[in-house]
Structure formats: structure tokens, C-alpha cells
Short mmCIF file of C-alpha atoms in Angstrom, two decimals:
data_model
loop_
_atom_site.label_atom_id
_atom_site.label_comp_id
_atom_site.label_asym_id
_atom_site.label_seq_id
_atom_site.Cartn_x
_atom_site.Cartn_y
_atom_site.Cartn_z
CA MET V 1 -331.34 -83.25 -178.60
CA GLU V 2 -327.97 -84.50 -176.48
CA ASN V 3 -325.83 -82.44 -179.00
CA ALA V 4 -327.56 -79.63 -179.31
CA SER V 5 -326.07 -77.36 -176.70
CA PRO V 6 -324.56 -74.04 -178.70
CA PRO V 7 -320.51 -74.21 -178.70
CA GLN V 8 -320.45 -71.65 -175.89
CA ASP V 9 -322.02 -74.35 -173.22
CA LEU V 10 -318.62 -75.78 -173.31
CA VAL V 11 -315.62 -74.88 -171.12
CA ALA V 12 -313.87 -71.94 -173.02
CA ASP V 13 -310.12 -72.79 -173.19
CA VAL V 14 -307.74 -70.21 -175.11
CA PHE V 15 -305.14 -73.45 -176.26
CA ALA V 16 -308.14 -74.70 -177.97
CA ARG V 17 -307.71 -73.91 -181.72
CA ASP V 18 -311.67 -73.75 -183.05
CA CYS V 19 -312.07 -71.96 -179.27
CA THR V 20 -313.93 -68.42 -179.54
CA SER V 21 -311.66 -67.54 -176.44
CA ARG V 22 -308.92 -68.42 -178.51
CA ALA V 23 -309.68 -66.06 -181.38
CA ALA V 24 -310.88 -63.23 -179.02
CA PHE V 25 -307.42 -63.64 -177.07
CA GLU V 26 -305.55 -63.16 -180.38
CA ASP V 27 -308.14 -60.18 -181.26
CA VAL V 28 -306.90 -58.11 -178.60
CA THR V 29 -303.59 -59.41 -178.11
CA ALA V 30 -302.78 -58.57 -182.20
CA LYS V 31 -300.01 -56.08 -182.97
CA TRP V 32 -302.38 -52.91 -183.18
CA ALA V 33 -305.31 -53.96 -181.27
CA SER V 34 -304.02 -54.27 -177.34
CA LEU V 35 -302.50 -50.35 -178.10
CA VAL V 36 -305.83 -49.24 -179.45
CA LEU V 37 -307.70 -50.89 -176.62
CA LEU V 38 -304.93 -49.19 -174.02
CA ALA V 39 -305.61 -46.08 -176.03
CA LEU V 40 -309.49 -45.84 -175.60
CA GLY V 41 -309.04 -46.79 -172.16
CA GLU V 42 -308.25 -43.75 -171.84
CA GLY V 43 -311.92 -42.05 -173.08
CA SER V 44 -313.23 -42.12 -176.59
CA PHE V 45 -311.29 -41.13 -179.43
CA ARG V 46 -311.79 -39.98 -182.72
CA PHE V 47 -310.05 -41.88 -185.62
CA ASN V 48 -307.47 -39.31 -186.40
CA ALA V 49 -306.42 -38.55 -182.52
CA LEU V 50 -306.54 -42.55 -181.98
CA ARG V 51 -303.55 -42.77 -184.97
CA ARG V 52 -301.57 -40.00 -183.61
CA LYS V 53 -301.87 -41.49 -180.24
CA VAL V 54 -300.92 -45.09 -181.48
CA GLU V 55 -297.79 -44.39 -183.13
CA GLY V 56 -296.56 -45.86 -186.04
CA VAL V 57 -300.13 -47.10 -187.06
CA SER V 58 -300.77 -46.69 -190.74
CA GLU V 59 -304.83 -45.75 -191.52
CA LYS V 60 -305.29 -49.09 -193.31
CA MET V 61 -304.59 -51.08 -190.36
CA LEU V 62 -305.95 -49.05 -187.81
CA SER V 63 -309.14 -49.54 -189.50
CA GLN V 64 -309.19 -53.08 -189.61
CA THR V 65 -308.29 -53.38 -186.27
CA LEU V 66 -310.93 -51.15 -185.32
CA GLN V 67 -313.51 -53.47 -187.38
CA ALA V 68 -312.27 -56.48 -185.65
CA LEU V 69 -312.34 -55.20 -182.35
CA GLU V 70 -316.18 -54.00 -182.78
CA ARG V 71 -317.04 -57.23 -184.60
CA ASP V 72 -315.65 -58.90 -181.36
CA GLY V 73 -318.24 -56.22 -179.32
CA MET V 74 -315.00 -54.82 -177.44
CA LEU V 75 -316.37 -51.24 -178.84
CA THR V 76 -318.87 -49.22 -180.22
CA ARG V 77 -318.19 -47.08 -183.28
CA GLU V 78 -320.87 -43.77 -183.17
CA VAL V 79 -321.02 -41.65 -186.03
CA VAL V 80 -321.92 -37.65 -184.51
CA THR V 81 -324.24 -35.70 -186.62
CA ALA V 82 -322.19 -32.35 -186.61
CA ILE V 83 -320.93 -30.28 -189.38
CA PRO V 84 -318.56 -31.87 -190.31
CA PRO V 85 -319.58 -35.22 -188.82
CA ARG V 86 -317.64 -36.80 -187.04
CA VAL V 87 -316.89 -40.75 -186.01
CA GLU V 88 -315.89 -41.47 -182.51
CA TYR V 89 -315.08 -44.99 -181.05
CA GLU V 90 -315.38 -45.64 -177.54
CA LEU V 91 -315.04 -49.16 -175.47
CA THR V 92 -318.15 -51.23 -174.54
CA GLU V 93 -318.02 -52.81 -171.02
CA LEU V 94 -316.40 -55.88 -171.60
CA GLY V 95 -313.90 -53.59 -173.91
CA ALA V 96 -313.00 -51.85 -171.04
CA GLN V 97 -312.21 -55.52 -168.88
CA VAL V 98 -310.42 -56.13 -171.57
CA SER V 99 -308.66 -52.25 -171.78
CA GLY V 100 -307.83 -52.88 -167.72
CA LYS V 101 -305.50 -55.99 -168.34
CA LEU V 102 -303.89 -55.33 -171.06
CA GLN V 103 -302.89 -51.72 -168.49
CA GLY V 104 -301.61 -53.82 -165.78
CA LEU V 105 -299.57 -55.67 -168.46
CA ALA V 106 -298.05 -52.25 -170.05
CA GLU V 107 -297.50 -51.04 -166.78
CA LEU V 108 -295.17 -53.99 -165.60
CA LEU V 109 -293.33 -53.52 -168.93
CA GLU V 110 -292.90 -50.03 -168.69
CA ALA V 111 -291.61 -50.60 -164.80
CA SER V 112 -289.52 -53.20 -166.29
CA ALA V 113 -288.01 -51.89 -169.62
CA GLY V 114 -284.63 -51.10 -168.11
CA GLN V 115 -284.67 -54.63 -167.23
CA VAL V 116 -285.53 -56.05 -170.92
CA GLY V 117 -282.79 -53.73 -172.30
CA LEU V 118 -280.51 -55.39 -169.87
CA ALA V 119 -281.20 -58.89 -171.00
CA ARG V 120 -281.12 -57.98 -174.77
CA GLU V 121 -277.19 -56.84 -174.09
CA ARG V 122 -276.60 -60.30 -171.90
CA TYR V 123 -278.18 -62.08 -174.83
CA ALA V 124 -276.25 -60.20 -177.58
CA GLN V 125 -272.98 -60.48 -176.29
CA ARG V 126 -273.59 -64.37 -175.65
CA ALA V 127 -274.49 -64.99 -179.41
CA MET U 1 -272.72 -35.14 -168.48
CA GLU U 2 -276.46 -33.78 -169.07
CA ASN U 3 -277.21 -35.98 -171.73
CA ALA U 4 -275.15 -39.27 -170.73
CA SER U 5 -278.18 -40.79 -168.85
CA PRO U 6 -278.57 -44.38 -170.17
CA PRO U 7 -282.63 -44.63 -172.17
CA GLN U 8 -283.84 -46.66 -169.31
CA ASP U 9 -283.99 -43.57 -167.19
CA LEU U 10 -286.20 -41.97 -169.29
CA VAL U 11 -290.22 -42.54 -168.62
CA ALA U 12 -291.04 -45.86 -170.67
CA ASP U 13 -294.18 -45.52 -172.56
CA VAL U 14 -295.93 -48.16 -174.39
CA PHE U 15 -297.08 -45.66 -177.11
CA ALA U 16 -293.57 -44.46 -177.98
CA ARG U 17 -292.52 -46.42 -181.21
CA ASP U 18 -288.66 -46.52 -180.02
CA CYS U 19 -289.40 -47.46 -176.15
CA THR U 20 -287.89 -51.22 -174.88
CA SER U 21 -291.20 -51.18 -173.21
CA ARG U 22 -293.24 -50.73 -176.52
CA ALA U 23 -290.91 -54.10 -178.10
CA ALA U 24 -291.46 -55.64 -174.83
CA PHE U 25 -295.17 -55.86 -175.23
CA GLU U 26 -295.23 -56.31 -179.13
CA ASP U 27 -293.20 -59.34 -177.83
CA VAL U 28 -295.04 -61.03 -175.41
CA THR U 29 -298.46 -60.22 -176.98
CA ALA U 30 -297.16 -61.65 -180.27
CA LYS U 31 -299.31 -64.24 -182.15
CA TRP U 32 -297.97 -67.32 -180.51
CA ALA U 33 -295.74 -65.90 -177.91
CA SER U 34 -298.94 -64.76 -175.19
CA LEU U 35 -299.96 -68.40 -175.64
CA VAL U 36 -296.25 -69.90 -174.80
CA LEU U 37 -296.24 -67.59 -171.35
CA LEU U 38 -299.53 -68.88 -170.71
CA ALA U 39 -298.53 -72.16 -170.68
CA LEU U 40 -295.42 -72.29 -169.44
CA GLY U 41 -297.12 -70.43 -166.52
CA GLU U 42 -298.00 -73.89 -165.51
CA GLY U 43 -294.26 -75.45 -164.91
CA SER U 44 -291.57 -76.03 -167.16
CA PHE U 45 -291.59 -77.97 -170.63
CA ARG U 46 -290.28 -79.64 -173.19
CA PHE U 47 -290.03 -78.33 -176.87
CA ASN U 48 -292.32 -80.94 -178.04
CA ALA U 49 -294.80 -80.78 -175.17
CA LEU U 50 -295.00 -76.90 -175.55
CA ARG U 51 -296.12 -77.58 -179.15
CA ARG U 52 -298.73 -79.97 -178.15
CA LYS U 53 -299.97 -77.65 -175.60
CA VAL U 54 -300.19 -74.64 -177.58
CA GLU U 55 -302.61 -75.78 -180.49
CA GLY U 56 -301.45 -75.12 -184.08
CA VAL U 57 -297.65 -73.66 -183.59
CA SER U 58 -295.47 -74.82 -186.02
CA GLU U 59 -291.70 -76.07 -185.04
CA LYS U 60 -290.35 -73.03 -186.61
CA MET U 61 -292.44 -70.47 -184.92
CA LEU U 62 -292.42 -72.03 -181.75
CA SER U 63 -288.76 -71.83 -181.81
CA GLN U 64 -288.39 -68.25 -182.85
CA THR U 65 -291.25 -67.15 -180.09
CA LEU U 66 -288.86 -68.71 -177.72
CA GLN U 67 -286.13 -67.40 -178.86
CA ALA U 68 -287.19 -63.43 -178.86
CA LEU U 69 -288.68 -64.48 -175.32
CA GLU U 70 -285.25 -65.52 -173.75
CA ARG U 71 -284.08 -62.89 -175.24
CA ASP U 72 -286.27 -60.26 -173.47
CA GLY U 73 -285.50 -62.20 -170.60
CA MET U 74 -289.06 -63.71 -169.55
CA LEU U 75 -287.56 -67.08 -169.61
CA THR U 76 -284.63 -69.49 -169.60
CA ARG U 77 -283.58 -72.49 -171.80
CA GLU U 78 -281.68 -75.20 -169.59
CA VAL U 79 -280.08 -78.17 -171.63
CA VAL U 80 -280.54 -80.98 -169.14
CA THR U 81 -277.38 -83.72 -169.76
CA ALA U 82 -279.34 -87.01 -169.74
CA ILE U 83 -279.64 -89.71 -171.95
CA PRO U 84 -281.12 -88.66 -174.35
CA PRO U 85 -280.35 -84.62 -173.34
CA ARG U 86 -283.30 -82.58 -173.61
CA VAL U 87 -284.33 -79.06 -173.23
CA GLU U 88 -286.52 -77.21 -171.07
CA TYR U 89 -287.65 -73.79 -171.15
CA GLU U 90 -288.85 -72.04 -168.07
CA LEU U 91 -290.07 -68.82 -167.25
CA THR U 92 -287.72 -66.22 -165.33
CA GLU U 93 -289.43 -64.18 -162.54
CA LEU U 94 -290.33 -61.24 -164.65
CA GLY U 95 -292.08 -64.02 -167.45
CA ALA U 96 -293.80 -65.21 -164.52
CA GLN U 97 -295.16 -61.57 -163.83
CA VAL U 98 -295.72 -61.41 -167.63
CA SER U 99 -297.49 -64.72 -167.45
CA GLY U 100 -300.05 -63.58 -164.56
CA LYS U 101 -301.08 -60.83 -166.21
CA LEU U 102 -301.74 -62.74 -169.77
CA GLN U 103 -303.80 -65.15 -167.41
CA GLY U 104 -305.89 -62.75 -165.81
CA LEU U 105 -306.80 -61.28 -169.61
CA ALA U 106 -307.14 -65.14 -171.01
CA GLU U 107 -309.74 -65.92 -168.12
CA LEU U 108 -311.64 -62.97 -168.98
CA LEU U 109 -311.75 -64.03 -172.54
CA GLU U 110 -312.70 -67.68 -171.46
CA ALA U 111 -315.38 -66.43 -169.19
CA SER U 112 -316.93 -63.71 -172.04
CA ALA U 113 -316.67 -66.61 -175.00
CA GLY U 114 -320.32 -66.68 -175.32
CA GLN U 115 -320.67 -62.72 -175.17
CA VAL U 116 -317.93 -62.22 -177.78
CA GLY U 117 -319.66 -64.98 -180.07
CA LEU U 118 -323.45 -63.18 -179.47
CA ALA U 119 -321.19 -59.93 -180.36
CA ARG U 120 -319.89 -61.27 -183.54
CA GLU U 121 -323.67 -62.90 -184.57
CA ARG U 122 -324.72 -59.44 -184.17
CA TYR U 123 -321.82 -58.03 -186.29
CA ALA U 124 -322.86 -60.57 -189.03
CA GLN U 125 -326.27 -59.56 -189.15
CA ARG U 126 -325.92 -55.73 -189.28
CA ALA U 127 -323.12 -56.25 -192.51
#
């Protein structure tokens, strides 16, 4: 029985290629996923409203992103029986925690946008 | 003079396609960038040591990632004149702040790896 423990009992490490935490970290920081998680931090969204909020995302990419995040347990997809029927996406408790961490990162970068712009100018002049 | 203010005086918004903060957010959450920022949060690294730490990254991708992060002012690249000469990468103050935010996210996902694994099993059984 010595080696029978499931992988989740090992110490998780985002640097380890085969760790679930690494996969989850990559999923939530994927190109559109982080913006979707940030948006849903403001409340539940219908597909088209979410697409307008996350400027530039295609229908296909948004759909794939939502599926990956649902698979990881970050959000739920609920079909509301109305006329016409609609689909709503909402964060789970874990998704809300992840969204909160990303919110902190987004706020830092929004506050540092001028600094990043200056760094880019200096880099361009040097090259 | 009314429209002469530089873009960094506007309110930054990661959801806006043309905002520097959106570009910076995408750069620091890019596939390898976030792991590189996390690693450098532990101290300065030489290229090959960084490559070993971030399991799975290719030489080319690591090189491109470091360049993008240097351009955004997240890290510095220092050539140390020794025999043999070596190149060291170190976070700037802004890079360290960003790394701290990513560290919080990584710790949350490491602590939730089991939960994500269960969510994936449930999703697979449903499909």
C-alpha cells in the first residue's frame, strides 16, 4: 500500500511539469482566462455580455476558455429556462478566490501603466 | 493644448484592448513569464539555472520571455565580467511587486490542487 496515495497528497509545486497546480496555474493565466476570471469577479455574465466586456476575444476562444475554467472548477455554467433560454456563467468559491488574486495583479499593473510605458521607451531607444 | 496629455494620464484598464496595462498584464501572465517571475522572486538567476528551475521551457522561449519582461521593466539583465563571463537576471522593484502577486496566486493553486483534480474528474464523468 506504500505507493497508493493519490497524487494530490504530494506537495503541489507549480514549477513541476506534471503537477495539477502547474496545469491550473497555466489555465487561469492563459491568454483570455485571466480576463474572464476578472470580469466574472464583478458578477455573473451571459456569454455575449462577457464577450463585449473582454475586448478582442473571439467567440471560439471565449467558448474554449469558459470550458477549461469550468473543467477546473473555477466557474459554473447554468442554463436558465426562460423565453428565450439563456446561459449564465458564475464563479465558484475557488474561482472567486483566484479572481481576487488576479484583481490585485491587475490593479498593480493599471497603477504602473505609465512606468511600463517609460520602460518600453527606454528599451526601444537602447536597441 | 487640451488633447496633449500623454496616454498614461488616462485611467488604465486591463479590459481595454489598447491599454498599456492590458499589454503588461498579458506579458506577465504569458505562458512562461509568470513562472519566470515566480522563480526570480526567490533571487537572481543565471540563464541555465533559470531554465532548470522552470521545468519544460525551451532555450528559445526562455530567451524571448526574458526579453519581453526586460522591455516592460520587470527585470534587469546584467553581464558580470568574470572568467567565464556570465549573465544574471534580477527583478526590478516593479517586477518584485508583480512576482509577489503571482506568488499569492501560485500558493492558492498549490493549496487547491486536490480540489482542481476532483473538479476535473467530475467534469470527465459528466461528459
